[in-house]
PDB file of C-alpha atoms and ligand atoms in Angstrom:
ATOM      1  CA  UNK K  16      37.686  49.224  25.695  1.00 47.00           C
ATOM      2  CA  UNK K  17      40.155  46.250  25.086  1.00 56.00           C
ATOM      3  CA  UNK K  18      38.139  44.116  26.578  1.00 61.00           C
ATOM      4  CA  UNK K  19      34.516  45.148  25.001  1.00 64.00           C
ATOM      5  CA  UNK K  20      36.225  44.648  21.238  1.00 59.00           C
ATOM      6  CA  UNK K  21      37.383  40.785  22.708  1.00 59.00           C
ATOM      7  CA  UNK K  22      34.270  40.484  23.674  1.00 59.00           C
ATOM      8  CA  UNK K  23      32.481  41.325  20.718  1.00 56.00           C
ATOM      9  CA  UNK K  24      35.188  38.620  18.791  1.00 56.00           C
ATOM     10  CA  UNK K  25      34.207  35.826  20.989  1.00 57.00           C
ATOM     11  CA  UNK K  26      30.475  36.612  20.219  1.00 58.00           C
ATOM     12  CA  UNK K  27      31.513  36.515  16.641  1.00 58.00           C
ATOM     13  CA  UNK K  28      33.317  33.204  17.053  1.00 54.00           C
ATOM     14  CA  UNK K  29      30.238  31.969  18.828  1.00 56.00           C
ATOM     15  CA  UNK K  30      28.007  32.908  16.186  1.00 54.00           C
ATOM     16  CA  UNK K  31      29.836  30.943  13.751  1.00 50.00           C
ATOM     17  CA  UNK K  32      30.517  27.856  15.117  1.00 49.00           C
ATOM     18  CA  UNK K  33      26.219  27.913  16.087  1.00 46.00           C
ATOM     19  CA  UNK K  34      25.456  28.258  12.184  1.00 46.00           C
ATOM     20  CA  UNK K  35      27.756  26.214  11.280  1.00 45.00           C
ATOM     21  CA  UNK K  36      26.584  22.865  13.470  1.00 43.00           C
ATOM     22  CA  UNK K  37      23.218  24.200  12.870  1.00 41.00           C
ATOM     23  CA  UNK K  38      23.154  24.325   9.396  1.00 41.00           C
ATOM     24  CA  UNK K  39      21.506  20.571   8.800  1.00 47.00           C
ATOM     25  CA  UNK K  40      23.026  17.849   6.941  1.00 57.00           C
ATOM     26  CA  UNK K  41      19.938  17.538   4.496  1.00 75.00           C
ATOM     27  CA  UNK K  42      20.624  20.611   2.341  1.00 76.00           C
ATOM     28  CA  UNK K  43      23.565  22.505   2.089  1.00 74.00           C
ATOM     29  CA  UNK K  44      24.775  25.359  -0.668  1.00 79.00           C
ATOM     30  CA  UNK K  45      26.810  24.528  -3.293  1.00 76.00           C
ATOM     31  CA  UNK K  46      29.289  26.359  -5.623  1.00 76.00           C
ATOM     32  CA  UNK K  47      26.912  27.340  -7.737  1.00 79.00           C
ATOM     33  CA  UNK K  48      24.818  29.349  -5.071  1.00 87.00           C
ATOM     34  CA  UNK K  49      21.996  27.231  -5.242  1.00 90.00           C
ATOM     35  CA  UNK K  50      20.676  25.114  -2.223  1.00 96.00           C
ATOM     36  CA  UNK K  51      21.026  21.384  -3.077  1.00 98.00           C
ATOM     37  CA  UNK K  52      18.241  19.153  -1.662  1.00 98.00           C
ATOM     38  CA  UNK K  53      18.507  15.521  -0.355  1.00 98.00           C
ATOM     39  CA  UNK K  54      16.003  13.578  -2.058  1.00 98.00           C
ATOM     40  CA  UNK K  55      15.516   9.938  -1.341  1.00 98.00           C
ATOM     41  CA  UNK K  56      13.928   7.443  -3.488  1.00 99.00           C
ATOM     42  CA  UNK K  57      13.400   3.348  -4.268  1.00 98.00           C
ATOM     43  CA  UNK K  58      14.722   2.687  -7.928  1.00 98.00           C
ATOM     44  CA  UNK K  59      12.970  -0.226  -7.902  1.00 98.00           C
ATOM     45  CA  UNK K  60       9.827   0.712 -10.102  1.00 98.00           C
ATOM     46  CA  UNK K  61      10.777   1.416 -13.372  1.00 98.00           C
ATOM     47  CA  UNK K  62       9.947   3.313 -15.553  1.00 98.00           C
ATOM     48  CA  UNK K  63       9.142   5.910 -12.961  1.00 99.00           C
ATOM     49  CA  UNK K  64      12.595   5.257 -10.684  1.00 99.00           C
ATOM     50  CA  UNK K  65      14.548   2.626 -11.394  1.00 98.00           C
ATOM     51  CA  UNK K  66      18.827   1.985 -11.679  1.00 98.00           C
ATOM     52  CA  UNK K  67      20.725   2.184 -15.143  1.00 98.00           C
ATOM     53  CA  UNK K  68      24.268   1.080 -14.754  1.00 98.00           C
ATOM     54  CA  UNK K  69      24.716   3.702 -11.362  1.00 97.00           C
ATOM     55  CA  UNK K  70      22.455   6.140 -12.000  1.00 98.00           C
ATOM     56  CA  UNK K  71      18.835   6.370 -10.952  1.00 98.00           C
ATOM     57  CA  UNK K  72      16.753   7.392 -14.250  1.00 98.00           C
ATOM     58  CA  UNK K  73      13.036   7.735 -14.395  1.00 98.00           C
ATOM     59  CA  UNK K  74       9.819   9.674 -15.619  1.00 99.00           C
ATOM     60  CA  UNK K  75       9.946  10.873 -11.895  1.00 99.00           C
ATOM     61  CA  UNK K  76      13.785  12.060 -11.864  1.00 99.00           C
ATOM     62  CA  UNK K  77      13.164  14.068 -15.177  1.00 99.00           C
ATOM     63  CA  UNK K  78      10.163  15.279 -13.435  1.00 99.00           C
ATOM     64  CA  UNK K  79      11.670  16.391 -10.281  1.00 99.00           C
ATOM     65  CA  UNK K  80      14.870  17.455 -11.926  1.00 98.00           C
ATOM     66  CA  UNK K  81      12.632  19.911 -14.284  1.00 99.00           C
ATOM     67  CA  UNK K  82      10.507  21.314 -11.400  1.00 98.00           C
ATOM     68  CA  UNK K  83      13.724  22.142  -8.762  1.00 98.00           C
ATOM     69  CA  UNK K  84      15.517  23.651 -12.170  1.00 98.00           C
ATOM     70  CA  UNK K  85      12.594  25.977 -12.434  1.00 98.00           C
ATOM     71  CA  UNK K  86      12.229  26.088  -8.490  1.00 98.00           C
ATOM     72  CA  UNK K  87      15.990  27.373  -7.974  1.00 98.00           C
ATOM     73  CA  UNK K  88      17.487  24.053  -6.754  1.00 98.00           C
ATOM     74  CA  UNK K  89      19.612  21.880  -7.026  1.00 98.00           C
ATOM     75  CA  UNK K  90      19.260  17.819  -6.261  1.00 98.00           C
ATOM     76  CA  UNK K  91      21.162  14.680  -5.069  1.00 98.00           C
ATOM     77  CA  UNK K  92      19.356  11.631  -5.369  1.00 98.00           C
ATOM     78  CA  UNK K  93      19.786   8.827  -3.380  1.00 98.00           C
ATOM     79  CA  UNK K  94      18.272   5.220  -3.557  1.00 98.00           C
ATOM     80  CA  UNK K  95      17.608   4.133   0.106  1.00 98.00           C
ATOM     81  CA  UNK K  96      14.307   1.623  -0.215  1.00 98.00           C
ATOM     82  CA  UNK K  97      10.623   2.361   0.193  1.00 98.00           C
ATOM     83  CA  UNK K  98      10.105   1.678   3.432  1.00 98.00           C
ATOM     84  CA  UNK K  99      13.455   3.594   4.465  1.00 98.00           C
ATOM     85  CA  UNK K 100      11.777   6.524   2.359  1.00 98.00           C
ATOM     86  CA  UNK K 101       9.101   7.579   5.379  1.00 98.00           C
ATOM     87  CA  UNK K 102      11.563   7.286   7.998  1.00 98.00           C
ATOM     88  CA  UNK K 103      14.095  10.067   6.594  1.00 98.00           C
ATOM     89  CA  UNK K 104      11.525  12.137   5.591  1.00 98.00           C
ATOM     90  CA  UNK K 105       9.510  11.558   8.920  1.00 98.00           C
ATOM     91  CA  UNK K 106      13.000  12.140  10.703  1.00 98.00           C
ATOM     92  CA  UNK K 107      13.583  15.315   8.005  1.00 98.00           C
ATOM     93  CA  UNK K 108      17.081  13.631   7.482  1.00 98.00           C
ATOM     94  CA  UNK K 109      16.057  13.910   3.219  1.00 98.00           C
ATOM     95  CA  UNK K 110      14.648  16.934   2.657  1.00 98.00           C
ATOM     96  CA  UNK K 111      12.132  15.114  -0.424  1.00 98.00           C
ATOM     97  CA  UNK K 112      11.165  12.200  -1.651  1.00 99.00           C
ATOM     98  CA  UNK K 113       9.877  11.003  -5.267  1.00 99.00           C
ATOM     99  CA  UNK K 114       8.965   7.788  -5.803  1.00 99.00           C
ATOM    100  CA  UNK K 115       5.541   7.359  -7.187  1.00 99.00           C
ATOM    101  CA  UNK K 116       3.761   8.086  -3.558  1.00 99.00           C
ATOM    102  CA  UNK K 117       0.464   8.319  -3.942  1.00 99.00           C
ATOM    103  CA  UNK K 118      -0.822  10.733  -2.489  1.00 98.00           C
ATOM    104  CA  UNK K 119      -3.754   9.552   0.765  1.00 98.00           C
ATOM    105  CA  UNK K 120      -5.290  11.160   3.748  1.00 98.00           C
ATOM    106  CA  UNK K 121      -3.622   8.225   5.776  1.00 98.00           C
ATOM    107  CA  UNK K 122       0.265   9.718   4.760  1.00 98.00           C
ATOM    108  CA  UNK K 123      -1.212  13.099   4.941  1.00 98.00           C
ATOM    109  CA  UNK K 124      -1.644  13.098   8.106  1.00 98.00           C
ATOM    110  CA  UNK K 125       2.039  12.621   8.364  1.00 98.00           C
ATOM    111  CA  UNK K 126       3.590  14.474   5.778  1.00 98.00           C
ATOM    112  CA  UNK K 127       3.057  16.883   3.327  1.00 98.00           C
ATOM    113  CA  UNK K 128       2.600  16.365  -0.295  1.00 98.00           C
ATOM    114  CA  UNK K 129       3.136  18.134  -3.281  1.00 98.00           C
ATOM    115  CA  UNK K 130       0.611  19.288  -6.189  1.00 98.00           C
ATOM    116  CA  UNK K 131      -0.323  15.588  -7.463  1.00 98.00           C
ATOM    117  CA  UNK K 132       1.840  15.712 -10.736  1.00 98.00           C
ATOM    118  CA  UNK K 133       0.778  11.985 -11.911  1.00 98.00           C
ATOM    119  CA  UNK K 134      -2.370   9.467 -12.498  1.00 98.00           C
ATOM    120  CA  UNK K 135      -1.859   5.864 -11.274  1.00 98.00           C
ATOM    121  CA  UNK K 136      -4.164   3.169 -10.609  1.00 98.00           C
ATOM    122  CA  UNK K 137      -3.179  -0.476  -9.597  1.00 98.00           C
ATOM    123  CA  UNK K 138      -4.015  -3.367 -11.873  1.00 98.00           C
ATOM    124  CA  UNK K 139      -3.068  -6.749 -12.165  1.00 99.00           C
ATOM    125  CA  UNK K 140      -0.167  -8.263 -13.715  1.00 99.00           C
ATOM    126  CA  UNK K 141      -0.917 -12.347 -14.264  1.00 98.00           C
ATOM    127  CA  UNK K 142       0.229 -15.114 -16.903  1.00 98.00           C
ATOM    128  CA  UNK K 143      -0.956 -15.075 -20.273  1.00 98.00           C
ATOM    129  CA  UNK K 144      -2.936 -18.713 -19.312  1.00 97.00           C
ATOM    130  CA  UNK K 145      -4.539 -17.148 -16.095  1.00 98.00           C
ATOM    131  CA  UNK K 146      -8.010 -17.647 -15.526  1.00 98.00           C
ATOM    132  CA  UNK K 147      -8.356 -14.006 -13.515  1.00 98.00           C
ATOM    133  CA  UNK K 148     -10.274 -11.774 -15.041  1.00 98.00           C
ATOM    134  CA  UNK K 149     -10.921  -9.418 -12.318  1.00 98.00           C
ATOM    135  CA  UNK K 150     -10.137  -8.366  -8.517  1.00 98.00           C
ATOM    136  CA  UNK K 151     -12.493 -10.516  -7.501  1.00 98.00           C
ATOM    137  CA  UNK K 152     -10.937 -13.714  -8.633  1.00 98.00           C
ATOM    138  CA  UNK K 153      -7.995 -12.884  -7.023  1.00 98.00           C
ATOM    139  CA  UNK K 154      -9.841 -14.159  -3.508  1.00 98.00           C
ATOM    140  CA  UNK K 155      -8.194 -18.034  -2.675  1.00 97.00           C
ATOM    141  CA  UNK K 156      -5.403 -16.943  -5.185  1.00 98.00           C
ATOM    142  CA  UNK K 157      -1.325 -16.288  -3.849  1.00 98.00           C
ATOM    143  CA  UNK K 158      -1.089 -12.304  -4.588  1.00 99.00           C
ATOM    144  CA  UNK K 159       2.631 -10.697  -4.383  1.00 99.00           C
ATOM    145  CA  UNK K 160       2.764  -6.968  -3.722  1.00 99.00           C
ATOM    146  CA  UNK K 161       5.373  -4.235  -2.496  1.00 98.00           C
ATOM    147  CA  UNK K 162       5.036  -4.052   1.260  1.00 98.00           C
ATOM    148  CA  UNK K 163       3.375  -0.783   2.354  1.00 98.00           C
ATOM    149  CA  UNK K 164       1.746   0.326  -1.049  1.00 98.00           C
ATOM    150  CA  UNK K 165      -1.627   1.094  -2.306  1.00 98.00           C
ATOM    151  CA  UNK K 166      -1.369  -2.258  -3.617  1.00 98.00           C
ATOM    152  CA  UNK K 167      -0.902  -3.575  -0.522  1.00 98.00           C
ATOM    153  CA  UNK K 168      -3.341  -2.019   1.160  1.00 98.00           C
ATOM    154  CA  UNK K 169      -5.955  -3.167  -1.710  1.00 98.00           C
ATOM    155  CA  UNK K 170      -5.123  -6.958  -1.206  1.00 98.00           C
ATOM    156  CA  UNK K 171      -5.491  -6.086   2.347  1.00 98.00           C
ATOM    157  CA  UNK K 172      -9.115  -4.775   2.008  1.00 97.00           C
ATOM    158  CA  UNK K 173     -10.351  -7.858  -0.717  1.00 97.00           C
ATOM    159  CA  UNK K 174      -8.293 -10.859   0.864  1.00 98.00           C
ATOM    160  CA  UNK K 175      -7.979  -9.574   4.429  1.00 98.00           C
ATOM    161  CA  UNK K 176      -5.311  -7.872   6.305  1.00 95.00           C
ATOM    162  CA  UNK K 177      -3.205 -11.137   7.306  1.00 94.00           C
ATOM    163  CA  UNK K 178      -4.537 -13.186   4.761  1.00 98.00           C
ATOM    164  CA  UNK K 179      -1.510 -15.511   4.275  1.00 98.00           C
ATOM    165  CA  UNK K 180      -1.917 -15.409   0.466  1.00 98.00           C
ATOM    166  CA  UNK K 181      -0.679 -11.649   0.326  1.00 98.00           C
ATOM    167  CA  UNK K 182       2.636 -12.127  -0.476  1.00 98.00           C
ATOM    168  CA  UNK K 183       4.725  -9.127   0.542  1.00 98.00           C
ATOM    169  CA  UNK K 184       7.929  -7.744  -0.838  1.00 98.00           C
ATOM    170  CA  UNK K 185      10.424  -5.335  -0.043  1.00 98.00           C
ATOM    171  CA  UNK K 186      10.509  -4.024  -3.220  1.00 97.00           C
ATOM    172  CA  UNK K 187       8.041  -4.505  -6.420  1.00 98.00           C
ATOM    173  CA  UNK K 188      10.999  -6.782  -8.390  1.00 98.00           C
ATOM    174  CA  UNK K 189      11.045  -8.946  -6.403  1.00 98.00           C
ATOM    175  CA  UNK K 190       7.413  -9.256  -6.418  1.00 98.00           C
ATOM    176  CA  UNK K 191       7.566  -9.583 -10.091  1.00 98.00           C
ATOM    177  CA  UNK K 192      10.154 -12.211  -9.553  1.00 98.00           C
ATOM    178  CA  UNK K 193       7.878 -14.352  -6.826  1.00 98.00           C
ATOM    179  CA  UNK K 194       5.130 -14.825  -9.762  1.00 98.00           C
ATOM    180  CA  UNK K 195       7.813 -15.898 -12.730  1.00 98.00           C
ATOM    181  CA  UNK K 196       9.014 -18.382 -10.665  1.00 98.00           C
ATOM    182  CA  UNK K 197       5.502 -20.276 -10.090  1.00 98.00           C
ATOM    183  CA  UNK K 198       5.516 -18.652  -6.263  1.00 98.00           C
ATOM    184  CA  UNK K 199       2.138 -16.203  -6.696  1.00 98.00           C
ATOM    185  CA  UNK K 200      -0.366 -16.486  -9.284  1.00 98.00           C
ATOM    186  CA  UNK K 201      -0.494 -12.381  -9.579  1.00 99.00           C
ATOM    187  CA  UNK K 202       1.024  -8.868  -8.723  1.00 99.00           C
ATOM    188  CA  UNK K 203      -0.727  -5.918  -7.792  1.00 99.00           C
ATOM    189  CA  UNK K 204       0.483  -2.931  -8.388  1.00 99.00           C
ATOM    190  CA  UNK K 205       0.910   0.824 -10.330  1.00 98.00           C
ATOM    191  CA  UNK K 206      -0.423   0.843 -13.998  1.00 98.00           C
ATOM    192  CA  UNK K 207       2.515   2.388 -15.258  1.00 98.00           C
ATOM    193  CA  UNK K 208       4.960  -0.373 -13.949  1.00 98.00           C
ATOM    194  CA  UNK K 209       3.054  -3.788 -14.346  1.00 98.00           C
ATOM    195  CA  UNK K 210       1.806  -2.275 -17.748  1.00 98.00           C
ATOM    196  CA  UNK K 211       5.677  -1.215 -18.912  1.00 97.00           C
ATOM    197  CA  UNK K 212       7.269  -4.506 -17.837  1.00 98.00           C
ATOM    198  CA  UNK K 213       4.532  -7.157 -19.648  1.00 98.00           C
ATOM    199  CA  UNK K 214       5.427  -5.000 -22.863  1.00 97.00           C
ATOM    200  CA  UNK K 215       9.323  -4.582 -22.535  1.00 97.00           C
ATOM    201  CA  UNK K 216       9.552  -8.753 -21.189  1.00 98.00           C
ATOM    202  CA  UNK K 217       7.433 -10.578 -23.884  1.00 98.00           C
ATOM    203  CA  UNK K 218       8.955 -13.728 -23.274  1.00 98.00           C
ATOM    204  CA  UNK K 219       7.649 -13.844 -20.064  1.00 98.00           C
ATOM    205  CA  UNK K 220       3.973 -14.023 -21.686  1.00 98.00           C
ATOM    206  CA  UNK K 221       2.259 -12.055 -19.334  1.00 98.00           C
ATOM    207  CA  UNK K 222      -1.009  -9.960 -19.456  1.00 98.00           C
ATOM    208  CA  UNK K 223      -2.428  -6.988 -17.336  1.00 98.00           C
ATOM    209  CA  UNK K 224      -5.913  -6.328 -15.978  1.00 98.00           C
ATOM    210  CA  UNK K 225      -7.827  -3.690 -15.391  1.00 98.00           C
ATOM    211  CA  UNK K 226     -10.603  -3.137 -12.433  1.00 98.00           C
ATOM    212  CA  UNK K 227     -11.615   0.252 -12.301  1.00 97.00           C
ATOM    213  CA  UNK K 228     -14.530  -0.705  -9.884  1.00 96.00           C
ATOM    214  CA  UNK K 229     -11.975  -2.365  -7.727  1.00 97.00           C
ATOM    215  CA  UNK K 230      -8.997  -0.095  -7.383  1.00 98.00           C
ATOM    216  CA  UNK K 231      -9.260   4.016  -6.721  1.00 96.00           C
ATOM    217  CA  UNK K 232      -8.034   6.508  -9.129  1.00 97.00           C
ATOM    218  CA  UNK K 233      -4.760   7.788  -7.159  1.00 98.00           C
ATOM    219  CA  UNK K 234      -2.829  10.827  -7.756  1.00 98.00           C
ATOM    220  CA  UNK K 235       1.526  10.681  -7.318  1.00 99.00           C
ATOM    221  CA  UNK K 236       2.934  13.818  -5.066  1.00 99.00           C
ATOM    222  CA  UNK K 237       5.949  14.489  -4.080  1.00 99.00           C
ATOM    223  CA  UNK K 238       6.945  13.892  -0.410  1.00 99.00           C
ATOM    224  CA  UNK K 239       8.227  16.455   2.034  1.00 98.00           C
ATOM    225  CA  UNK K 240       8.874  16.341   6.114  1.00 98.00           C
ATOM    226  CA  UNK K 241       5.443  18.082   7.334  1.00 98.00           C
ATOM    227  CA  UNK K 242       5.403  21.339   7.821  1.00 97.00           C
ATOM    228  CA  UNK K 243       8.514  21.983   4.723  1.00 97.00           C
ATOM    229  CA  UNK K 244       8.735  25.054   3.674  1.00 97.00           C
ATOM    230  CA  UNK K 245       9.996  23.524   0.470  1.00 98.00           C
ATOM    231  CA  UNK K 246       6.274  22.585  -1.052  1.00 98.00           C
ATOM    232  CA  UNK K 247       5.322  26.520  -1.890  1.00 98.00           C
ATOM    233  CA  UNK K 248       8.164  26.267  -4.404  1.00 98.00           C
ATOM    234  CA  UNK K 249       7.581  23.232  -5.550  1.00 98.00           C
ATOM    235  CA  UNK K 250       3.741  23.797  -6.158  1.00 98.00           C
ATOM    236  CA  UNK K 251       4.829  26.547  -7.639  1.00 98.00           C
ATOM    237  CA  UNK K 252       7.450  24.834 -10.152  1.00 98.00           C
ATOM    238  CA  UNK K 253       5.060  21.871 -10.752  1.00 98.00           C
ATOM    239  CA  UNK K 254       2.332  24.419 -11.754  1.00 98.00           C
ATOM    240  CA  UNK K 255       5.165  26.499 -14.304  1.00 98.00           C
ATOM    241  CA  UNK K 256       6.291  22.928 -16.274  1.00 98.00           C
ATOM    242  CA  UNK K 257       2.673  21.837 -16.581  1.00 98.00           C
ATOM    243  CA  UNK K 258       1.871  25.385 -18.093  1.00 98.00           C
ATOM    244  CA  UNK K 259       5.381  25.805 -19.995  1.00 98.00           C
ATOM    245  CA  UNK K 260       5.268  22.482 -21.714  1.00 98.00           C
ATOM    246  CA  UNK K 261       7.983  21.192 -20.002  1.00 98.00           C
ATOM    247  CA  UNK K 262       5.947  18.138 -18.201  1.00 98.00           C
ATOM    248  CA  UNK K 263       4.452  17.286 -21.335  1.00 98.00           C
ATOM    249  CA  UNK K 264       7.317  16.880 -23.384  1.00 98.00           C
ATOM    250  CA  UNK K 265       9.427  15.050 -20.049  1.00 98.00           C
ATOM    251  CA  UNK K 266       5.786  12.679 -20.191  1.00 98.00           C
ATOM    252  CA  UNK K 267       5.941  12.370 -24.197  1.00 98.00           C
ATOM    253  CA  UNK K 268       9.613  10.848 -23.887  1.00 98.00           C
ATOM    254  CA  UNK K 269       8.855   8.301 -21.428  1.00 98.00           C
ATOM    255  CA  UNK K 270       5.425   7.211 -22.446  1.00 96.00           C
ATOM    256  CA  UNK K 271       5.082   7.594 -25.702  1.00 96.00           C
ATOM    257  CA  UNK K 272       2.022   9.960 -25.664  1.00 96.00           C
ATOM    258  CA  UNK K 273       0.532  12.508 -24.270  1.00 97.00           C
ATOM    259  CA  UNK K 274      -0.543  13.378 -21.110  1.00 97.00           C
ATOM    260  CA  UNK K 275      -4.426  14.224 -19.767  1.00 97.00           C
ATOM    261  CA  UNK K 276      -3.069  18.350 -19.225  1.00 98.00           C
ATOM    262  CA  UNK K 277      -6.678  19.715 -18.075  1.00 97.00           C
ATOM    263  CA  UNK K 278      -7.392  16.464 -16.166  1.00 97.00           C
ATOM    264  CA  UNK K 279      -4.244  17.117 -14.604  1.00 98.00           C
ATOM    265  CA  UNK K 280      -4.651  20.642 -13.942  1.00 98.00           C
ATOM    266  CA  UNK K 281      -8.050  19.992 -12.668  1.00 98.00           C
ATOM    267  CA  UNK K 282      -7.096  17.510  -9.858  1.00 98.00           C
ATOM    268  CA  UNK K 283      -4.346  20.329  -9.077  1.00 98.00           C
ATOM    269  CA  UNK K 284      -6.747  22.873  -8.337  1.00 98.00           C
ATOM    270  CA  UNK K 285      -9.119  20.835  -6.287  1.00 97.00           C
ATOM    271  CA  UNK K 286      -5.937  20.254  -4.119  1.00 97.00           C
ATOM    272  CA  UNK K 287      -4.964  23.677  -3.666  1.00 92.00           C
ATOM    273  CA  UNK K 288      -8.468  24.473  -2.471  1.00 87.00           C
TER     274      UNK K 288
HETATM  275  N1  LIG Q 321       1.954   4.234  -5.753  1.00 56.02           N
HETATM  276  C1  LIG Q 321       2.105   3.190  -4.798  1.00 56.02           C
HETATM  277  C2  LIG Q 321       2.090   3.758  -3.395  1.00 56.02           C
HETATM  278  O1  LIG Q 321       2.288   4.900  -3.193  1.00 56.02           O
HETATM  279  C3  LIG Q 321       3.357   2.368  -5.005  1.00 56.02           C
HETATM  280  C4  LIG Q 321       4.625   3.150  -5.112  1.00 56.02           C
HETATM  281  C5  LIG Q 321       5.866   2.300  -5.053  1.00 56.02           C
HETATM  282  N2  LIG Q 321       6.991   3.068  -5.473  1.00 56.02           N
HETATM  283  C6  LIG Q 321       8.240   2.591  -5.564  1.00 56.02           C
HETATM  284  N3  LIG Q 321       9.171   3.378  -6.006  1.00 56.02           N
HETATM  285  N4  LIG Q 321       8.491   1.389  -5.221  1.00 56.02           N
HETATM  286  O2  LIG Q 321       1.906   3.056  -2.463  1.00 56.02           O
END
């Protein structure tokens, strides 16, 4: 009998100690009962993520922050780099990532994405003086973009893939930077960004263009390790704040105006097909 009961109390023990090294160091409960999630993000793209003082601020953070308040969770963000984004999520060390990913059957087939909760399309940001008009005058022209973007991967398809006058950076400031200081004649990259930072810097003098027939209509998601059990609630959330008003009002205070809501909504349901 003794020894069934010590049994029992070293199974217990056992048990323990398992959950407690198994319990992973992504997401962990905190005093208030909630899970908190690790998400990972480059704050290097305002206004969507981008530093103020310490703290990473952004349409995005508002957004997520809104969607895991009505999800049930709670968040720690963390501002690793883009490239450094894929690998944590792709290793499942953060357990989400928002960072104005555009959402593309390429990273699909890698990870799993959200409902798309944002319309982007890459345009050019050039001098005030420049003689581009379009994409296609960007050919024989130095082009600085953020490594491993959409805009990347546009330069790639009109200049080449190693075309030596696709500048790459590790992060879309310093691509910025490379053109103010005479070292590209253009950046390529989000709307939102290239269109925020001509207005808020008008000393720099600098314009934006617009090629619809030359970049894609993409759609931002939120990033999650494939196979996360994590999107349902998210979807879910996303779907709630668009309904509730909350998005809107989070999009208002950024932007100034108001969002497309049934363009949105649309491009949601075709992805939950
Ligand atoms: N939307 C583009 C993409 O997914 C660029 C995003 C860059 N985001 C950032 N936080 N630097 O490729």
């Amino acid at each position: 009998m003794k020894k069934r009961f010590f049994v029992i109390i070293m199974m217990a023990i056992a048990a323990l100690v398992v959950s407690a090294c198994g319990s992973s160091e992504t997401s962990e409960t905190n005093g208030s009962g909630k899970k908190e999630l690790r998400v990972v993000t480059d704050a290097a793209y305002a206004p969507f993520e981008y530093m103020d003082g310490d703290k990473i601020v952004g349409f995005d953070v508002d957004f997520l922050k809104a969607a895991a308040k009505e999800a049930g969770y709670e968040l720690k963000f963390e501002n690793v780099g883009w490239d450094p984004i894929f690998v944590e999520i792709g290793s499942k060390r953060a357990d989400l990532a928002v960072s104005s990913i555009s959402i593309n059957d390429e990273r699909k087939q890698t990870y799993d994405f959200s409902l798309p909760y944002f319309l982007s399309t890459n345009k050019i940001l050039v001098r005030e003086d420049s003689t581009i008009k379009n994409a296609a005058d960007l050919k024989g022209k130095v082009v600085a973009v953020q490594n491993a973007t959409t805009g990347q991967e546009a330069m790639d398809k009109l200049l080449g893939k190693n075309n030596e006058n696709i500048k790459k950076f590790d992060n879309n400031n310093l691509a910025i930077m490379e053109m103010l200081s005479g070292g590209a004649d253009a950046v390529v990259a989000d709307n939102g960004v290239v269109e925020v930072y001509a207005k808020n810097n008008p000393d720099e003098k600098l314009k934006v263009i617009e090629d619809n027939g030359s970049f894609e209509a993409e759609y931002y998601g939120i990033l999650f390790p494939k196979g996360t059990d994590l999107k349902a609630d998210f979807d879910k959330a996303i779907k709630k704040i668009v309904e509730n008003g909350t998005y809107e009002k989070i999009y208002q205070e950024w932007f100034g105006q108001k969002p497309n809501i049934e363009m949105l909504k649309a491009e949601q349901d075709k992805a939950s097909k």
